[in-house]
Amino acid sequence: MFNIQTEKFSGPLDLLLRLIEERNLEITDISLSNVTNEYLEYIKQAESNSNELADFLVIASTLILIKSKAILPTLELSQEETEEILDLKERLIIYKIFKEKSQYILELSKQKNYLFSHQPFSNVETIFSPPKNLTLEMFEKAFVEVLDLYQQEKIILPTKKVKILVNLKERINNLLSIFKTKDKCSFKEISGNTEDKINIVVTFLAILHLAKDGFITLNQDNNFGEIGIVSNEIN
């Protein structure tokens, strides 16, 4: 049985990287596809609140897309879906580099040597050696000029659109309210006409949760057909 303690991982990328490294794989579409089931199993067993799991679900949706492409080679992906896969691999590679370097810096910090020098000057004593004609007034003037230059510089910070993640608990409560007044419906009806994969994934998880607790009954006439939902008595 696949069993992982939550506290071992600092986030979804940390978990994903660990799963790949345990199999001695390179970061490729094939390796991401191979660890998808283990990643999803971790989400199922993790004891965290829905807000913390939201980050893991974002990665999970991309992994499911990669695995679907591996199983169905003829599956055509949109440009946005292709970019999401490339973005995940790039983020994972960058995270791996940062993780390795942070471990290296940690080992250096244990040596209690906080002054590092370029190799040719490693044995040269560090001293302050200003020009002979430098005065305090000249030093002050140079400092003020640099400070003024920095304050005048217009710094433009990068901007990025932030998606509002759907809260699983809120979605469950929302569906309970719908099923109190609606006997039958389909998954397409309650998920809405949206291409937001995060919203669809969270809605699907909420449906499975309600079905497991006996609030609703699910039916599907054929493979890949519409999922029908029948509301049981909800008080």
PDB file of C-alpha atoms in Angstrom:
ATOM      1  CA  MET A   1       0.000   0.000   0.000  1.00  0.00           C
ATOM      2  CA  PHE A   2       1.251   3.517  -0.855  1.00  0.00           C
ATOM      3  CA  ASN A   3       1.506   5.505   2.355  1.00  0.00           C
ATOM      4  CA  ILE A   4       3.056   8.938   2.870  1.00  0.00           C
ATOM      5  CA  GLN A   5       3.067  11.275   5.851  1.00  0.00           C
ATOM      6  CA  THR A   6       1.961  14.795   4.955  1.00  0.00           C
ATOM      7  CA  GLU A   7       4.651  16.578   6.926  1.00  0.00           C
ATOM      8  CA  LYS A   8       7.399  15.154   4.691  1.00  0.00           C
ATOM      9  CA  PHE A   9       6.485  17.514   1.887  1.00  0.00           C
ATOM     10  CA  SER A  10       6.505  21.294   1.717  1.00  0.00           C
ATOM     11  CA  GLY A  11       4.128  21.435  -1.235  1.00  0.00           C
ATOM     12  CA  PRO A  12       2.881  19.692  -4.411  1.00  0.00           C
ATOM     13  CA  LEU A  13       6.144  20.219  -6.329  1.00  0.00           C
ATOM     14  CA  ASP A  14       8.108  18.719  -3.438  1.00  0.00           C
ATOM     15  CA  LEU A  15       5.901  15.620  -3.476  1.00  0.00           C
ATOM     16  CA  LEU A  16       6.070  15.291  -7.270  1.00  0.00           C
ATOM     17  CA  LEU A  17       9.864  15.646  -7.322  1.00  0.00           C
ATOM     18  CA  ARG A  18      10.261  13.048  -4.566  1.00  0.00           C
ATOM     19  CA  LEU A  19       8.101  10.529  -6.468  1.00  0.00           C
ATOM     20  CA  ILE A  20      10.209  11.001  -9.610  1.00  0.00           C
ATOM     21  CA  GLU A  21      13.532  10.810  -7.753  1.00  0.00           C
ATOM     22  CA  GLU A  22      12.485   7.607  -5.949  1.00  0.00           C
ATOM     23  CA  ARG A  23      12.211   5.948  -9.365  1.00  0.00           C
ATOM     24  CA  ASN A  24      15.466   7.508 -10.635  1.00  0.00           C
ATOM     25  CA  LEU A  25      13.611   9.165 -13.529  1.00  0.00           C
ATOM     26  CA  GLU A  26      14.308  12.313 -15.499  1.00  0.00           C
ATOM     27  CA  ILE A  27      11.652  15.022 -15.548  1.00  0.00           C
ATOM     28  CA  THR A  28       9.741  14.100 -18.736  1.00  0.00           C
ATOM     29  CA  ASP A  29       6.145  13.571 -19.822  1.00  0.00           C
ATOM     30  CA  ILE A  30       6.625   9.814 -19.407  1.00  0.00           C
ATOM     31  CA  SER A  31       7.897  10.074 -15.828  1.00  0.00           C
ATOM     32  CA  LEU A  32       5.111  12.498 -14.882  1.00  0.00           C
ATOM     33  CA  SER A  33       2.583  10.070 -16.339  1.00  0.00           C
ATOM     34  CA  ASN A  34       4.087   7.156 -14.391  1.00  0.00           C
ATOM     35  CA  VAL A  35       3.771   8.848 -10.990  1.00  0.00           C
ATOM     36  CA  THR A  36       0.264  10.270 -11.506  1.00  0.00           C
ATOM     37  CA  ASN A  37      -1.512   7.429  -9.671  1.00  0.00           C
ATOM     38  CA  GLU A  38       0.830   7.690  -6.669  1.00  0.00           C
ATOM     39  CA  TYR A  39       0.360  11.461  -6.560  1.00  0.00           C
ATOM     40  CA  LEU A  40      -3.440  11.100  -6.587  1.00  0.00           C
ATOM     41  CA  GLU A  41      -3.226   8.401  -3.914  1.00  0.00           C
ATOM     42  CA  TYR A  42      -1.342  10.844  -1.689  1.00  0.00           C
ATOM     43  CA  ILE A  43      -4.099  13.468  -2.107  1.00  0.00           C
ATOM     44  CA  LYS A  44      -6.678  10.849  -1.158  1.00  0.00           C
ATOM     45  CA  GLN A  45      -4.805   9.925   2.054  1.00  0.00           C
ATOM     46  CA  ALA A  46      -3.554  13.384   3.043  1.00  0.00           C
ATOM     47  CA  GLU A  47      -5.112  14.853   6.178  1.00  0.00           C
ATOM     48  CA  SER A  48      -5.181  18.541   5.270  1.00  0.00           C
ATOM     49  CA  ASN A  49      -7.874  21.159   4.947  1.00  0.00           C
ATOM     50  CA  SER A  50      -9.379  21.916   1.562  1.00  0.00           C
ATOM     51  CA  ASN A  51      -7.448  25.169   1.131  1.00  0.00           C
ATOM     52  CA  GLU A  52      -4.105  23.367   1.481  1.00  0.00           C
ATOM     53  CA  LEU A  53      -5.213  20.614  -0.889  1.00  0.00           C
ATOM     54  CA  ALA A  54      -6.184  23.169  -3.545  1.00  0.00           C
ATOM     55  CA  ASP A  55      -2.517  23.601  -4.547  1.00  0.00           C
ATOM     56  CA  PHE A  56      -2.156  19.835  -4.883  1.00  0.00           C
ATOM     57  CA  LEU A  57      -5.315  19.670  -7.038  1.00  0.00           C
ATOM     58  CA  VAL A  58      -3.913  22.226  -9.496  1.00  0.00           C
ATOM     59  CA  ILE A  59      -0.920  19.950 -10.147  1.00  0.00           C
ATOM     60  CA  ALA A  60      -3.162  16.859 -10.143  1.00  0.00           C
ATOM     61  CA  SER A  61      -5.309  18.203 -12.990  1.00  0.00           C
ATOM     62  CA  THR A  62      -2.213  18.694 -15.162  1.00  0.00           C
ATOM     63  CA  LEU A  63      -0.888  15.221 -14.293  1.00  0.00           C
ATOM     64  CA  ILE A  64      -4.223  13.663 -15.279  1.00  0.00           C
ATOM     65  CA  LEU A  65      -3.997  15.524 -18.584  1.00  0.00           C
ATOM     66  CA  ILE A  66      -0.466  14.164 -19.172  1.00  0.00           C
ATOM     67  CA  LYS A  67      -1.527  10.617 -18.308  1.00  0.00           C
ATOM     68  CA  SER A  68      -4.555  10.893 -20.603  1.00  0.00           C
ATOM     69  CA  LYS A  69      -2.258  11.945 -23.444  1.00  0.00           C
ATOM     70  CA  ALA A  70       0.041   8.991 -22.721  1.00  0.00           C
ATOM     71  CA  ILE A  71      -2.872   6.523 -22.780  1.00  0.00           C
ATOM     72  CA  LEU A  72      -4.543   8.130 -25.799  1.00  0.00           C
ATOM     73  CA  PRO A  73      -1.769   9.304 -28.195  1.00  0.00           C
ATOM     74  CA  THR A  74      -4.388  10.611 -30.630  1.00  0.00           C
ATOM     75  CA  LEU A  75      -5.763  13.003 -28.002  1.00  0.00           C
ATOM     76  CA  GLU A  76      -5.371  16.574 -29.254  1.00  0.00           C
ATOM     77  CA  LEU A  77      -4.471  19.201 -26.667  1.00  0.00           C
ATOM     78  CA  SER A  78      -5.290  22.878 -26.847  1.00  0.00           C
ATOM     79  CA  GLN A  79      -2.510  25.457 -26.800  1.00  0.00           C
ATOM     80  CA  GLU A  80      -3.376  26.345 -23.201  1.00  0.00           C
ATOM     81  CA  GLU A  81      -3.183  22.692 -22.116  1.00  0.00           C
ATOM     82  CA  THR A  82       0.176  22.240 -23.858  1.00  0.00           C
ATOM     83  CA  GLU A  83       1.521  25.370 -22.174  1.00  0.00           C
ATOM     84  CA  GLU A  84       0.329  24.080 -18.766  1.00  0.00           C
ATOM     85  CA  ILE A  85       2.299  20.845 -19.246  1.00  0.00           C
ATOM     86  CA  LEU A  86       5.439  22.724 -20.303  1.00  0.00           C
ATOM     87  CA  ASP A  87       5.002  25.142 -17.397  1.00  0.00           C
ATOM     88  CA  LEU A  88       4.744  22.270 -14.899  1.00  0.00           C
ATOM     89  CA  LYS A  89       7.926  20.628 -16.196  1.00  0.00           C
ATOM     90  CA  GLU A  90       9.799  23.955 -16.149  1.00  0.00           C
ATOM     91  CA  ARG A  91       8.642  24.731 -12.594  1.00  0.00           C
ATOM     92  CA  LEU A  92       9.647  21.248 -11.468  1.00  0.00           C
ATOM     93  CA  ILE A  93      13.135  21.614 -12.982  1.00  0.00           C
ATOM     94  CA  ILE A  94      13.612  25.038 -11.366  1.00  0.00           C
ATOM     95  CA  TYR A  95      12.336  23.709  -8.031  1.00  0.00           C
ATOM     96  CA  LYS A  96      14.827  20.825  -8.213  1.00  0.00           C
ATOM     97  CA  ILE A  97      17.704  23.259  -8.810  1.00  0.00           C
ATOM     98  CA  PHE A  98      16.636  25.489  -5.917  1.00  0.00           C
ATOM     99  CA  LYS A  99      16.245  22.496  -3.623  1.00  0.00           C
ATOM    100  CA  GLU A 100      19.729  21.197  -4.457  1.00  0.00           C
ATOM    101  CA  LYS A 101      21.319  24.633  -4.025  1.00  0.00           C
ATOM    102  CA  SER A 102      19.503  25.251  -0.741  1.00  0.00           C
ATOM    103  CA  GLN A 103      20.935  22.000   0.604  1.00  0.00           C
ATOM    104  CA  TYR A 104      24.405  23.108  -0.503  1.00  0.00           C
ATOM    105  CA  ILE A 105      23.966  26.497   1.213  1.00  0.00           C
ATOM    106  CA  LEU A 106      22.742  24.714   4.347  1.00  0.00           C
ATOM    107  CA  GLU A 107      25.928  22.652   4.465  1.00  0.00           C
ATOM    108  CA  LEU A 108      28.034  25.796   4.005  1.00  0.00           C
ATOM    109  CA  SER A 109      26.184  27.556   6.831  1.00  0.00           C
ATOM    110  CA  LYS A 110      27.058  24.706   9.187  1.00  0.00           C
ATOM    111  CA  GLN A 111      30.734  25.556   8.658  1.00  0.00           C
ATOM    112  CA  LYS A 112      30.064  29.004  10.175  1.00  0.00           C
ATOM    113  CA  ASN A 113      32.048  30.661   7.410  1.00  0.00           C
ATOM    114  CA  TYR A 114      29.868  33.538   6.215  1.00  0.00           C
ATOM    115  CA  LEU A 115      32.427  35.329   4.030  1.00  0.00           C
ATOM    116  CA  PHE A 116      33.020  33.771   0.624  1.00  0.00           C
ATOM    117  CA  SER A 117      35.567  34.942  -1.912  1.00  0.00           C
ATOM    118  CA  HIS A 118      36.372  34.291  -5.543  1.00  0.00           C
ATOM    119  CA  GLN A 119      38.851  31.431  -5.752  1.00  0.00           C
ATOM    120  CA  PRO A 120      41.962  33.472  -6.812  1.00  0.00           C
ATOM    121  CA  PHE A 121      41.457  35.712  -3.758  1.00  0.00           C
ATOM    122  CA  SER A 122      40.464  33.051  -1.222  1.00  0.00           C
ATOM    123  CA  ASN A 123      43.733  33.430   0.695  1.00  0.00           C
ATOM    124  CA  VAL A 124      43.916  37.220   0.471  1.00  0.00           C
ATOM    125  CA  GLU A 125      42.978  39.178   3.575  1.00  0.00           C
ATOM    126  CA  THR A 126      39.892  41.338   3.079  1.00  0.00           C
ATOM    127  CA  ILE A 127      40.609  44.998   3.908  1.00  0.00           C
ATOM    128  CA  PHE A 128      39.124  48.386   3.081  1.00  0.00           C
ATOM    129  CA  SER A 129      41.664  50.206   0.900  1.00  0.00           C
ATOM    130  CA  PRO A 130      40.261  53.510  -0.431  1.00  0.00           C
ATOM    131  CA  PRO A 131      42.254  55.929  -2.631  1.00  0.00           C
ATOM    132  CA  LYS A 132      44.641  58.151  -0.681  1.00  0.00           C
ATOM    133  CA  ASN A 133      42.865  61.362  -1.714  1.00  0.00           C
ATOM    134  CA  LEU A 134      39.390  60.109  -0.635  1.00  0.00           C
ATOM    135  CA  THR A 135      37.773  62.326   2.002  1.00  0.00           C
ATOM    136  CA  LEU A 136      34.644  61.841   4.107  1.00  0.00           C
ATOM    137  CA  GLU A 137      32.906  64.581   2.131  1.00  0.00           C
ATOM    138  CA  MET A 138      33.631  62.784  -1.171  1.00  0.00           C
ATOM    139  CA  PHE A 139      32.425  59.503   0.292  1.00  0.00           C
ATOM    140  CA  GLU A 140      29.212  61.110   1.526  1.00  0.00           C
ATOM    141  CA  LYS A 141      28.584  62.795  -1.813  1.00  0.00           C
ATOM    142  CA  ALA A 142      29.005  59.512  -3.729  1.00  0.00           C
ATOM    143  CA  PHE A 143      26.630  57.738  -1.363  1.00  0.00           C
ATOM    144  CA  VAL A 144      23.960  60.442  -1.720  1.00  0.00           C
ATOM    145  CA  GLU A 145      24.243  60.337  -5.534  1.00  0.00           C
ATOM    146  CA  VAL A 146      23.749  56.583  -5.596  1.00  0.00           C
ATOM    147  CA  LEU A 147      20.813  56.866  -3.189  1.00  0.00           C
ATOM    148  CA  ASP A 148      19.169  59.609  -5.285  1.00  0.00           C
ATOM    149  CA  LEU A 149      19.631  57.566  -8.451  1.00  0.00           C
ATOM    150  CA  TYR A 150      17.971  54.548  -6.869  1.00  0.00           C
ATOM    151  CA  GLN A 151      15.024  56.603  -5.564  1.00  0.00           C
ATOM    152  CA  GLN A 152      14.450  58.174  -8.991  1.00  0.00           C
ATOM    153  CA  GLU A 153      14.413  54.837 -10.782  1.00  0.00           C
ATOM    154  CA  LYS A 154      10.906  53.712 -11.616  1.00  0.00           C
ATOM    155  CA  ILE A 155      10.592  50.081 -10.644  1.00  0.00           C
ATOM    156  CA  ILE A 156       7.891  48.200 -12.544  1.00  0.00           C
ATOM    157  CA  LEU A 157       6.977  44.993 -10.802  1.00  0.00           C
ATOM    158  CA  PRO A 158       5.734  42.097 -12.948  1.00  0.00           C
ATOM    159  CA  THR A 159       2.006  41.437 -12.825  1.00  0.00           C
ATOM    160  CA  LYS A 160       0.213  38.152 -13.124  1.00  0.00           C
ATOM    161  CA  LYS A 161      -3.434  37.196 -13.141  1.00  0.00           C
ATOM    162  CA  VAL A 162      -4.437  35.213 -10.064  1.00  0.00           C
ATOM    163  CA  LYS A 163      -7.155  32.599 -10.352  1.00  0.00           C
ATOM    164  CA  ILE A 164      -9.617  32.290  -7.478  1.00  0.00           C
ATOM    165  CA  LEU A 165      -9.509  28.656  -6.374  1.00  0.00           C
ATOM    166  CA  VAL A 166     -12.780  26.909  -5.588  1.00  0.00           C
ATOM    167  CA  ASN A 167     -13.060  25.730  -1.992  1.00  0.00           C
ATOM    168  CA  LEU A 168     -14.060  22.031  -1.828  1.00  0.00           C
ATOM    169  CA  LYS A 169     -16.117  22.443   1.359  1.00  0.00           C
ATOM    170  CA  GLU A 170     -17.990  25.426  -0.070  1.00  0.00           C
ATOM    171  CA  ARG A 171     -18.677  23.504  -3.291  1.00  0.00           C
ATOM    172  CA  ILE A 172     -20.111  20.551  -1.317  1.00  0.00           C
ATOM    173  CA  ASN A 173     -22.441  22.871   0.623  1.00  0.00           C
ATOM    174  CA  ASN A 174     -23.444  24.570  -2.612  1.00  0.00           C
ATOM    175  CA  LEU A 175     -24.356  21.217  -4.217  1.00  0.00           C
ATOM    176  CA  LEU A 176     -26.320  20.154  -1.123  1.00  0.00           C
ATOM    177  CA  SER A 177     -28.461  23.288  -1.512  1.00  0.00           C
ATOM    178  CA  ILE A 178     -29.068  22.454  -5.190  1.00  0.00           C
ATOM    179  CA  PHE A 179     -30.036  18.827  -4.482  1.00  0.00           C
ATOM    180  CA  LYS A 180     -32.579  19.889  -1.851  1.00  0.00           C
ATOM    181  CA  THR A 181     -34.703  21.402  -4.616  1.00  0.00           C
ATOM    182  CA  LYS A 182     -33.655  19.280  -7.582  1.00  0.00           C
ATOM    183  CA  ASP A 183     -34.298  15.528  -7.875  1.00  0.00           C
ATOM    184  CA  LYS A 184     -32.280  14.829 -10.997  1.00  0.00           C
ATOM    185  CA  CYS A 185     -29.576  16.553 -12.983  1.00  0.00           C
ATOM    186  CA  SER A 186     -26.393  15.840 -14.918  1.00  0.00           C
ATOM    187  CA  PHE A 187     -22.781  16.578 -14.099  1.00  0.00           C
ATOM    188  CA  LYS A 188     -22.622  18.987 -17.045  1.00  0.00           C
ATOM    189  CA  GLU A 189     -25.519  21.000 -15.597  1.00  0.00           C
ATOM    190  CA  ILE A 190     -23.947  21.528 -12.162  1.00  0.00           C
ATOM    191  CA  SER A 191     -20.397  22.075 -13.427  1.00  0.00           C
ATOM    192  CA  GLY A 192     -21.645  24.832 -15.718  1.00  0.00           C
ATOM    193  CA  ASN A 193     -20.486  25.784 -19.190  1.00  0.00           C
ATOM    194  CA  THR A 194     -16.929  26.528 -18.183  1.00  0.00           C
ATOM    195  CA  GLU A 195     -13.476  25.478 -19.361  1.00  0.00           C
ATOM    196  CA  ASP A 196     -11.973  26.135 -15.937  1.00  0.00           C
ATOM    197  CA  LYS A 197     -10.430  22.742 -15.162  1.00  0.00           C
ATOM    198  CA  ILE A 198      -9.933  23.561 -11.472  1.00  0.00           C
ATOM    199  CA  ASN A 199     -13.652  24.254 -11.040  1.00  0.00           C
ATOM    200  CA  ILE A 200     -14.532  21.023 -12.881  1.00  0.00           C
ATOM    201  CA  VAL A 201     -12.082  18.930 -10.805  1.00  0.00           C
ATOM    202  CA  VAL A 202     -13.336  20.355  -7.488  1.00  0.00           C
ATOM    203  CA  THR A 203     -16.968  19.854  -8.546  1.00  0.00           C
ATOM    204  CA  PHE A 204     -16.210  16.245  -9.509  1.00  0.00           C
ATOM    205  CA  LEU A 205     -14.514  15.609  -6.140  1.00  0.00           C
ATOM    206  CA  ALA A 206     -17.498  17.139  -4.350  1.00  0.00           C
ATOM    207  CA  ILE A 207     -19.862  14.844  -6.286  1.00  0.00           C
ATOM    208  CA  LEU A 208     -17.803  11.764  -5.356  1.00  0.00           C
ATOM    209  CA  HIS A 209     -17.791  12.877  -1.717  1.00  0.00           C
ATOM    210  CA  LEU A 210     -21.593  13.259  -1.649  1.00  0.00           C
ATOM    211  CA  ALA A 211     -22.083   9.913  -3.415  1.00  0.00           C
ATOM    212  CA  LYS A 212     -19.836   8.171  -0.886  1.00  0.00           C
ATOM    213  CA  ASP A 213     -21.889   9.632   1.996  1.00  0.00           C
ATOM    214  CA  GLY A 214     -25.134   8.498   0.371  1.00  0.00           C
ATOM    215  CA  PHE A 215     -26.587  11.937  -0.374  1.00  0.00           C
ATOM    216  CA  ILE A 216     -26.769  11.239  -4.117  1.00  0.00           C
ATOM    217  CA  THR A 217     -26.695   8.304  -6.537  1.00  0.00           C
ATOM    218  CA  LEU A 218     -24.622   8.382  -9.733  1.00  0.00           C
ATOM    219  CA  ASN A 219     -25.355   6.550 -12.985  1.00  0.00           C
ATOM    220  CA  GLN A 220     -23.762   6.390 -16.427  1.00  0.00           C
ATOM    221  CA  ASP A 221     -25.299   4.501 -19.349  1.00  0.00           C
ATOM    222  CA  ASN A 222     -22.075   4.050 -21.326  1.00  0.00           C
ATOM    223  CA  ASN A 223     -18.337   4.755 -21.202  1.00  0.00           C
ATOM    224  CA  PHE A 224     -17.533   8.459 -21.458  1.00  0.00           C
ATOM    225  CA  GLY A 225     -21.275   9.190 -21.437  1.00  0.00           C
ATOM    226  CA  GLU A 226     -23.008  11.870 -19.403  1.00  0.00           C
ATOM    227  CA  ILE A 227     -22.968  11.273 -15.631  1.00  0.00           C
ATOM    228  CA  GLY A 228     -26.468  11.331 -14.210  1.00  0.00           C
ATOM    229  CA  ILE A 229     -27.099  12.408 -10.625  1.00  0.00           C
ATOM    230  CA  VAL A 230     -30.149  11.401  -8.592  1.00  0.00           C
ATOM    231  CA  SER A 231     -30.753  13.204  -5.312  1.00  0.00           C
ATOM    232  CA  ASN A 232     -31.566  11.067  -2.285  1.00  0.00           C
ATOM    233  CA  GLU A 233     -33.587  12.527   0.564  1.00  0.00           C
ATOM    234  CA  ILE A 234     -31.587  15.445   1.975  1.00  0.00           C
ATOM    235  CA  ASN A 235     -32.916  16.990   5.159  1.00  0.00           C
TER     236      ASN A 235
END
